C-alpha positions as a Python dict, from the first residue, in 0.01 Angstrom:
ca = {
    (1, 'M'): (0, 0, 0),
    (2, 'F'): (-323, 195, -37),
    (3, 'S'): (-236, 467, 215),
    (4, 'E'): (-213, 726, -64),
    (5, 'Y'): (-557, 635, -200),
    (6, 'R'): (-787, 610, 102),
    (7, 'I'): (-1161, 622, 46),
    (8, 'H'): (-1341, 884, 254),
    (9, 'P'): (-1514, 732, 561),
    (10, 'A'): (-1841, 906, 474),
    (11, 'L'): (-1839, 741, 132),
    (12, 'L'): (-1774, 400, 289),
    (13, 'L'): (-2065, 450, 529),
    (14, 'L'): (-2292, 545, 241),
    (15, 'L'): (-2187, 239, 46),
    (16, 'Y'): (-2247, 15, 347),
    (17, 'R'): (-2601, 151, 397),
    (18, 'L'): (-2677, 104, 31),
    (19, 'L'): (-2558, -258, 49),
    (20, 'C'): (-2762, -335, 359),
    (21, 'S'): (-3078, -199, 200),
    (22, 'A'): (-3023, -380, -128),
    (23, 'G'): (-3161, -712, 4),
    (24, 'E'): (-2925, -920, -209),
    (25, 'E'): (-2996, -1290, -263),
    (26, 'V'): (-2779, -1537, -70),
    (27, 'V'): (-2631, -1832, -260),
    (28, 'R'): (-2572, -2137, -38),
    (29, 'L'): (-2275, -2369, -87),
    (30, 'Q'): (-2190, -2695, 91),
    (31, 'E'): (-1832, -2814, 67),
    (32, 'L'): (-1610, -3094, 201),
    (33, 'E'): (-1328, -3004, 437),
    (34, 'G'): (-984, -3006, 277),
    (35, 'N'): (-1105, -2936, -78),
    (36, 'T'): (-1025, -2642, -300),
    (37, 'V'): (-1343, -2440, -339),
    (38, 'T'): (-1425, -2171, -593),
    (39, 'I'): (-1709, -1931, -519),
    (40, 'H'): (-1846, -1861, -865),
    (41, 'T'): (-2022, -1532, -933),
    (42, 'G'): (-2175, -1630, -1265),
    (43, 'L'): (-2023, -1323, -1433),
    (44, 'T'): (-1848, -1360, -1766),
    (45, 'G'): (-1672, -1027, -1782),
    (46, 'V'): (-1610, -760, -1519),
    (47, 'Q'): (-1519, -411, -1634),
    (48, 'S'): (-1144, -370, -1646),
    (49, 'D'): (-1155, -56, -1428),
    (50, 'A'): (-1387, -207, -1164),
    (51, 'H'): (-1294, -219, -798),
    (52, 'I'): (-1348, -566, -651),
    (53, 'L'): (-1377, -634, -280),
    (54, 'W'): (-1442, -959, -94),
    (55, 'F'): (-1562, -965, 268),
    (56, 'Y'): (-1594, -1249, 517),
    (57, 'R'): (-1844, -1216, 802),
    (58, 'S'): (-1704, -1323, 1137),
    (59, 'E'): (-1895, -1266, 1462),
    (60, 'N'): (-2140, -1023, 1302),
    (61, 'A'): (-1858, -814, 1153),
    (62, 'D'): (-1746, -803, 790),
    (63, 'I'): (-1371, -852, 750),
    (64, 'K'): (-1214, -743, 424),
    (65, 'I'): (-1012, -1031, 283),
    (66, 'V'): (-951, -924, -80),
    (67, 'I'): (-929, -583, -246),
    (68, 'S'): (-841, -531, -611),
    (69, 'L'): (-816, -178, -758),
    (70, 'I'): (-706, -9, -1077),
    (71, 'I'): (-462, 268, -995),
    (72, 'R'): (-311, 469, -1276),
    (73, 'G'): (-384, 186, -1517),
    (74, 'E'): (-219, -76, -1294),
    (75, 'I'): (-407, -365, -1129),
    (76, 'I'): (-321, -394, -761),
    (77, 'T'): (-465, -687, -564),
    (78, 'D'): (-411, -727, -192),
    (79, 'Y'): (-510, -1034, 12),
    (80, 'D'): (-548, -860, 343),
    (81, 'S'): (-625, -1149, 582),
    (82, 'E'): (-420, -1343, 836),
    (83, 'R'): (-706, -1590, 866),
    (84, 'F'): (-672, -1718, 510),
    (85, 'R'): (-299, -1646, 468),
    (86, 'D'): (-193, -1763, 119),
    (87, 'R'): (-504, -1969, 46),
    (88, 'L'): (-698, -1711, -161),
    (89, 'Q'): (-696, -1644, -534),
    (90, 'L'): (-909, -1382, -716),
    (91, 'N'): (-1022, -1404, -1078),
    (92, 'R'): (-1069, -1043, -1196),
    (93, 'T'): (-1247, -1148, -1513),
    (94, 'S'): (-1539, -1308, -1328),
    (95, 'G'): (-1483, -1184, -973),
    (96, 'S'): (-1477, -1547, -850),
    (97, 'L'): (-1280, -1631, -536),
    (98, 'T'): (-1090, -1958, -487),
    (99, 'I'): (-1014, -2089, -136),
    (100, 'R'): (-755, -2365, -107),
    (101, 'N'): (-762, -2630, 169),
    (102, 'I'): (-1089, -2501, 310),
    (103, 'S'): (-1167, -2590, 674),
    (104, 'R'): (-1477, -2597, 890),
    (105, 'E'): (-1358, -2274, 1052),
    (106, 'D'): (-1396, -2109, 710),
    (107, 'S'): (-1773, -2159, 715),
    (108, 'G'): (-1968, -1836, 701),
    (109, 'V'): (-2101, -1564, 472),
    (110, 'Y'): (-1881, -1423, 194),
    (111, 'K'): (-1976, -1098, 20),
    (112, 'L'): (-1854, -969, -314),
    (113, 'H'): (-1868, -596, -394),
    (114, 'I'): (-1803, -480, -749),
    (115, 'I'): (-1785, -103, -784),
    (116, 'T'): (-1802, 60, -1125),
    (117, 'G'): (-2049, 336, -1206),
    (118, 'S'): (-2277, 155, -962),
    (119, 'I'): (-2238, -101, -682),
    (120, 'S'): (-2324, -467, -727),
    (121, 'V'): (-2333, -707, -434),
    (122, 'W'): (-2341, -1086, -412),
    (123, 'S'): (-2366, -1292, -93),
    (124, 'F'): (-2261, -1655, -51),
    (125, 'S'): (-2325, -1875, 252),
    (126, 'V'): (-2059, -2145, 270),
    (127, 'D'): (-2098, -2449, 498),
    (128, 'V'): (-1792, -2672, 531),
    (129, 'Y'): (-1833, -3030, 658),
    (130, 'A'): (-1597, -3297, 777),
    (131, 'P'): (-1642, -3637, 605),
    (132, 'V'): (-1889, -3855, 790),
    (133, 'L'): (-1749, -4162, 966),
    (134, 'K'): (-1841, -4522, 883),
    (135, 'P'): (-2134, -4653, 1092),
    (136, 'V'): (-2086, -4952, 1323),
    (137, 'I'): (-2340, -5234, 1371),
    (138, 'R'): (-2354, -5453, 1680),
    (139, 'N'): (-2606, -5682, 1846),
    (140, 'Q'): (-2772, -5518, 2146),
    (141, 'A'): (-2939, -5841, 2262),
    (142, 'E'): (-2808, -5954, 2602),
    (143, 'K'): (-2871, -6326, 2547),
    (144, 'R'): (-2813, -6565, 2261),
    (145, 'S'): (-3058, -6820, 2128),
    (146, 'V'): (-3069, -7069, 1845),
    (147, 'S'): (-3354, -6864, 1695),
    (148, 'L'): (-3249, -6537, 1531),
    (149, 'R'): (-3587, -6388, 1621),
    (150, 'E'): (-3498, -6418, 1987),
    (151, 'S'): (-3127, -6335, 1972),
    (152, 'C'): (-3076, -6078, 1695),
    (153, 'S'): (-3133, -5710, 1769),
    (154, 'P'): (-2898, -5507, 1543),
    (155, 'L'): (-2805, -5158, 1660),
    (156, 'C'): (-2631, -4912, 1427),
    (157, 'S'): (-2433, -4615, 1559),
    (158, 'V'): (-2206, -4339, 1429),
    (159, 'E'): (-2013, -4042, 1563),
    (160, 'N'): (-2240, -3740, 1537),
    (161, 'G'): (-2149, -3415, 1363),
    (162, 'K'): (-2294, -3120, 1179),
    (163, 'D'): (-2611, -3225, 990),
    (164, 'V'): (-2532, -3597, 1026),
    (165, 'S'): (-2819, -3842, 981),
    (166, 'L'): (-2833, -4219, 1039),
    (167, 'S'): (-3071, -4444, 843),
    (168, 'W'): (-3164, -4809, 792),
    (169, 'Y'): (-3240, -4931, 439),
    (170, 'E'): (-3421, -5252, 348),
    (171, 'E'): (-3294, -5327, -1),
    (172, 'K'): (-3318, -4973, -149),
    (173, 'E'): (-3603, -4842, 65),
    (174, 'R'): (-3535, -4632, 375),
    (175, 'I'): (-3730, -4772, 669),
    (176, 'S'): (-3604, -4554, 958),
    (177, 'S'): (-3385, -4251, 1021),
    (178, 'I'): (-3253, -4033, 1304),
    (179, 'S'): (-3054, -3712, 1351),
    (180, 'S'): (-2962, -3484, 1639),
    (181, 'S'): (-2857, -3121, 1669),
    (182, 'N'): (-2634, -3214, 1964),
    (183, 'S'): (-2313, -3312, 1786),
    (184, 'S'): (-2150, -3426, 2112),
    (185, 'E'): (-2384, -3725, 2141),
    (186, 'R'): (-2333, -4040, 1936),
    (187, 'L'): (-2626, -4139, 1714),
    (188, 'Y'): (-2791, -4479, 1773),
    (189, 'L'): (-3058, -4644, 1558),
    (190, 'P'): (-3194, -4998, 1619),
    (191, 'L'): (-3328, -5219, 1341),
    (192, 'N'): (-3681, -5299, 1451),
    (193, 'K'): (-3735, -5617, 1251),
    (194, 'T'): (-3849, -5949, 1398),
    (195, 'N'): (-3676, -6157, 1131),
    (196, 'P'): (-3377, -5963, 990),
    (197, 'D'): (-3228, -6265, 810),
    (198, 'C'): (-3496, -6259, 540),
    (199, 'S'): (-3373, -5950, 355),
    (200, 'T'): (-3072, -5724, 292),
    (201, 'Y'): (-3028, -5436, 536),
    (202, 'T'): (-2782, -5148, 515),
    (203, 'C'): (-2702, -4877, 768),
    (204, 'V'): (-2619, -4541, 608),
    (205, 'A'): (-2454, -4242, 776),
    (206, 'A'): (-2461, -3920, 575),
    (207, 'N'): (-2416, -3546, 583),
    (208, 'P'): (-2473, -3304, 291),
    (209, 'V'): (-2131, -3377, 133),
    (210, 'S'): (-2044, -3742, 217),
    (211, 'T'): (-2196, -4085, 278),
    (212, 'Q'): (-2076, -4404, 450),
    (213, 'T'): (-2255, -4742, 451),
    (214, 'T'): (-2230, -5068, 644),
    (215, 'Q'): (-2424, -5379, 543),
    (216, 'L'): (-2575, -5599, 812),
    (217, 'D'): (-2399, -5936, 841),
    (218, 'I'): (-2636, -6162, 1034),
    (219, 'T'): (-2381, -6441, 1085),
    (220, 'N'): (-2113, -6212, 1226),
    (221, 'I'): (-2339, -5983, 1430),
    (222, 'C'): (-2605, -6216, 1567),
    (223, 'C'): (-2438, -6558, 1592),
    (224, 'K'): (-2135, -6442, 1790),
    (225, 'S'): (-2152, -6398, 2164),
    (226, 'V'): (-2102, -6051, 2309),
    (227, 'S'): (-1896, -6186, 2598),
    (228, 'G'): (-1642, -6334, 2360),
    (229, 'T'): (-1752, -6697, 2402),
    (230, 'K'): (-1823, -6896, 2090),
    (231, 'G'): (-2177, -6923, 1963),
    (232, 'P'): (-2332, -7244, 1823),
    (233, 'R'): (-2205, -7191, 1468),
    (234, 'D'): (-1856, -7093, 1585),
    (235, 'L'): (-1846, -7397, 1814),
    (236, 'S'): (-1953, -7625, 1530),
    (237, 'K'): (-1688, -7483, 1298),
    (238, 'S'): (-1422, -7521, 1565),
    (239, 'L'): (-1528, -7880, 1622),
    (240, 'A'): (-1517, -7945, 1247),
    (241, 'A'): (-1165, -7802, 1236),
    (242, 'V'): (-1066, -8051, 1506),
    (243, 'L'): (-1248, -8347, 1354),
    (244, 'T'): (-1098, -8299, 1008),
    (245, 'P'): (-743, -8401, 1110),
    (246, 'V'): (-898, -8673, 1326),
    (247, 'G'): (-1066, -8810, 1013),
    (248, 'L'): (-732, -8816, 836),
    (249, 'I'): (-579, -9007, 1124),
    (250, 'V'): (-866, -9257, 1113),
    (251, 'A'): (-814, -9304, 739),
    (252, 'L'): (-445, -9375, 800),
    (253, 'L'): (-545, -9619, 1073),
    (254, 'I'): (-772, -9805, 829),
    (255, 'L'): (-488, -9827, 580),
    (256, 'F'): (-258, -9961, 853),
    (257, 'L'): (-517, -10221, 962),
    (258, 'W'): (-568, -10332, 602),
    (259, 'I'): (-193, -10385, 555),
    (260, 'W'): (-168, -10561, 891),
    (261, 'K'): (-464, -10783, 800),
    (262, 'K'): (-302, -10876, 472),
    (263, 'K'): (28, -10957, 639),
    (264, 'T'): (-155, -11156, 908),
    (265, 'K'): (-322, -11371, 644),
    (266, 'Q'): (10, -11428, 472),
    (267, 'Q'): (174, -11519, 803),
    (268, 'A'): (-115, -11753, 886),
    (269, 'C'): (-74, -11928, 553),
    (270, 'E'): (299, -11963, 608),
    (271, 'D'): (245, -12101, 960),
    (272, 'A'): (-12, -12348, 829),
    (273, 'E'): (227, -12469, 561),
    (274, 'L'): (506, -12497, 822),
    (275, 'N'): (282, -12694, 1058),
    (276, 'Y'): (181, -12920, 776),
    (277, 'A'): (543, -12979, 688),
    (278, 'E'): (631, -13057, 1050),
    (279, 'V'): (344, -13294, 1081),
    (280, 'K'): (446, -13466, 761),
    (281, 'T'): (814, -13499, 852),
    (282, 'K'): (774, -13595, 1219),
    (283, 'P'): (604, -13910, 1341),
    (284, 'H'): (294, -13775, 1512),
    (285, 'S'): (-27, -13940, 1576),
    (286, 'S'): (-329, -13828, 1377),
    (287, 'N'): (-481, -13673, 1688),
    (288, 'E'): (-176, -13460, 1755),
    (289, 'A'): (-166, -13337, 1394),
    (290, 'H'): (-532, -13254, 1408),
    (291, 'E'): (-484, -13054, 1730),
    (292, 'V'): (-196, -12856, 1580),
    (293, 'N'): (-393, -12765, 1270),
    (294, 'R'): (-700, -12671, 1473),
    (295, 'A'): (-494, -12448, 1704),
    (296, 'G'): (-339, -12271, 1407),
    (297, 'G'): (-677, -12220, 1242),
    (298, 'T'): (-831, -12087, 1564),
    (299, 'E'): (-551, -11833, 1604),
    (300, 'V'): (-596, -11707, 1248),
    (301, 'Q'): (-974, -11681, 1296),
    (302, 'D'): (-927, -11482, 1619),
    (303, 'Q'): (-689, -11238, 1453),
    (304, 'T'): (-917, -11198, 1151),
    (305, 'E'): (-1219, -11139, 1374),
    (306, 'Q'): (-1035, -10867, 1568),
    (307, 'V'): (-942, -10691, 1245),
    (308, 'R'): (-1304, -10715, 1127),
    (309, 'V'): (-1434, -10561, 1453),
    (310, 'W'): (-1185, -10274, 1445),
    (311, 'T'): (-1259, -10206, 1079),
    (312, 'G'): (-1633, -10190, 1153),
    (313, 'L'): (-1582, -9943, 1436),
    (314, 'V'): (-1362, -9718, 1222),
    (315, 'K'): (-1614, -9722, 935),
    (316, 'S'): (-1895, -9634, 1178),
    (317, 'C'): (-1696, -9336, 1313),
    (318, 'L'): (-1624, -9214, 960),
    (319, 'V'): (-1995, -9227, 870),
    (320, 'K'): (-2086, -9026, 1178),
    (321, 'L'): (-1809, -8775, 1105),
    (322, 'A'): (-1931, -8731, 747),
    (323, 'R'): (-2289, -8673, 862),
    (324, 'F'): (-2179, -8421, 1123),
    (325, 'S'): (-1960, -8229, 875),
    (326, 'F'): (-2256, -8211, 634),
    (327, 'L'): (-2478, -8065, 906),
    (328, 'I'): (-2212, -7806, 991),
    (329, 'E'): (-2202, -7687, 629),
    (330, 'H'): (-2584, -7667, 615),
    (331, 'E'): (-2651, -7559, 970),
    (332, 'D'): (-2972, -7370, 1045),
    (333, 'E'): (-3218, -7350, 1331),
    (334, 'S'): (-3366, -7696, 1269),
    (335, 'T'): (-3039, -7888, 1210),
    (336, 'H'): (-2837, -7736, 1492),
    (337, 'R'): (-2994, -7960, 1756),
    (338, 'T'): (-2940, -8266, 1533),
    (339, 'A'): (-2574, -8169, 1494),
    (340, 'Q'): (-2536, -8149, 1870),
    (341, 'T'): (-2689, -8498, 1903),
    (342, 'L'): (-2450, -8640, 1643),
    (343, 'K'): (-2160, -8472, 1818),
    (344, 'L'): (-2248, -8654, 2139),
    (345, 'A'): (-2286, -8978, 1945),
    (346, 'V'): (-1938, -8942, 1797),
    (347, 'M'): (-1791, -8865, 2140),
    (348, 'L'): (-1958, -9178, 2281),
}
């Protein structure tokens, strides 16, 4: 397109030497991958007849990516770059350059040349980052104990990347931090606290353009076994889940015993009345009548006593179940052993 209007090589060399000796200031930009980025020049109005050129430095060589000239009163702009394809847009009024869907491979130094009666140069260093990943917290302790001081050793980790840092915060205060220039190695940061259940701790992974946080959950991290077996709290909750329907069954059993007891009393009364009627209608001796009544009364007493014994046992089990459920809801280091004792008592 510009074959008819080539600039003399000697003039280009002179311009290049002038630019190198100008010592222009470099503006640094940090952007998130995938965004649309505009490199602003800060200019409000570029001369209408100015020549505007944008260069991108790749492997110590400046590659021309945009050239905009005024030829015979006509503005001609060429985006001469396979690297950026159709992702560039020039604003001739300010000289600003917009890059759509920017990637980490687009990081580098961009130079703007505006040629009028003189040459003006601006340099921009653009760093493009991928969004940081969410950090993961796990318990690095090999053994579990009832005491959190002995069993809880939280370890936070995150996939490393360019300028990624990993930090622990207690409330809003940063208490430790780590970073590594080797992006191939995962970052690890332990929480060096002897009693981590007494405050709120948050692990934060960050790079210059994004941040991800994970809050420490003591119950989930430190009271669950690494091997997949259930810890004390999980075991207690599982036992409570089993005992709850058992309690319902016991309640139904009490209701059944109460109805049976009531019917037994009614039947006993009916039998007593029947015996009395038989004794009255048949010629029995007084001793025989007395024996019949005593036998009937003894049978009723035996049945009533059995109901009373079963009712007492059921009530005792319900009391123990209620106490154990209460301890499960308010379980801590001191009540856990008591809960285990009550569990054995219920089983016995």
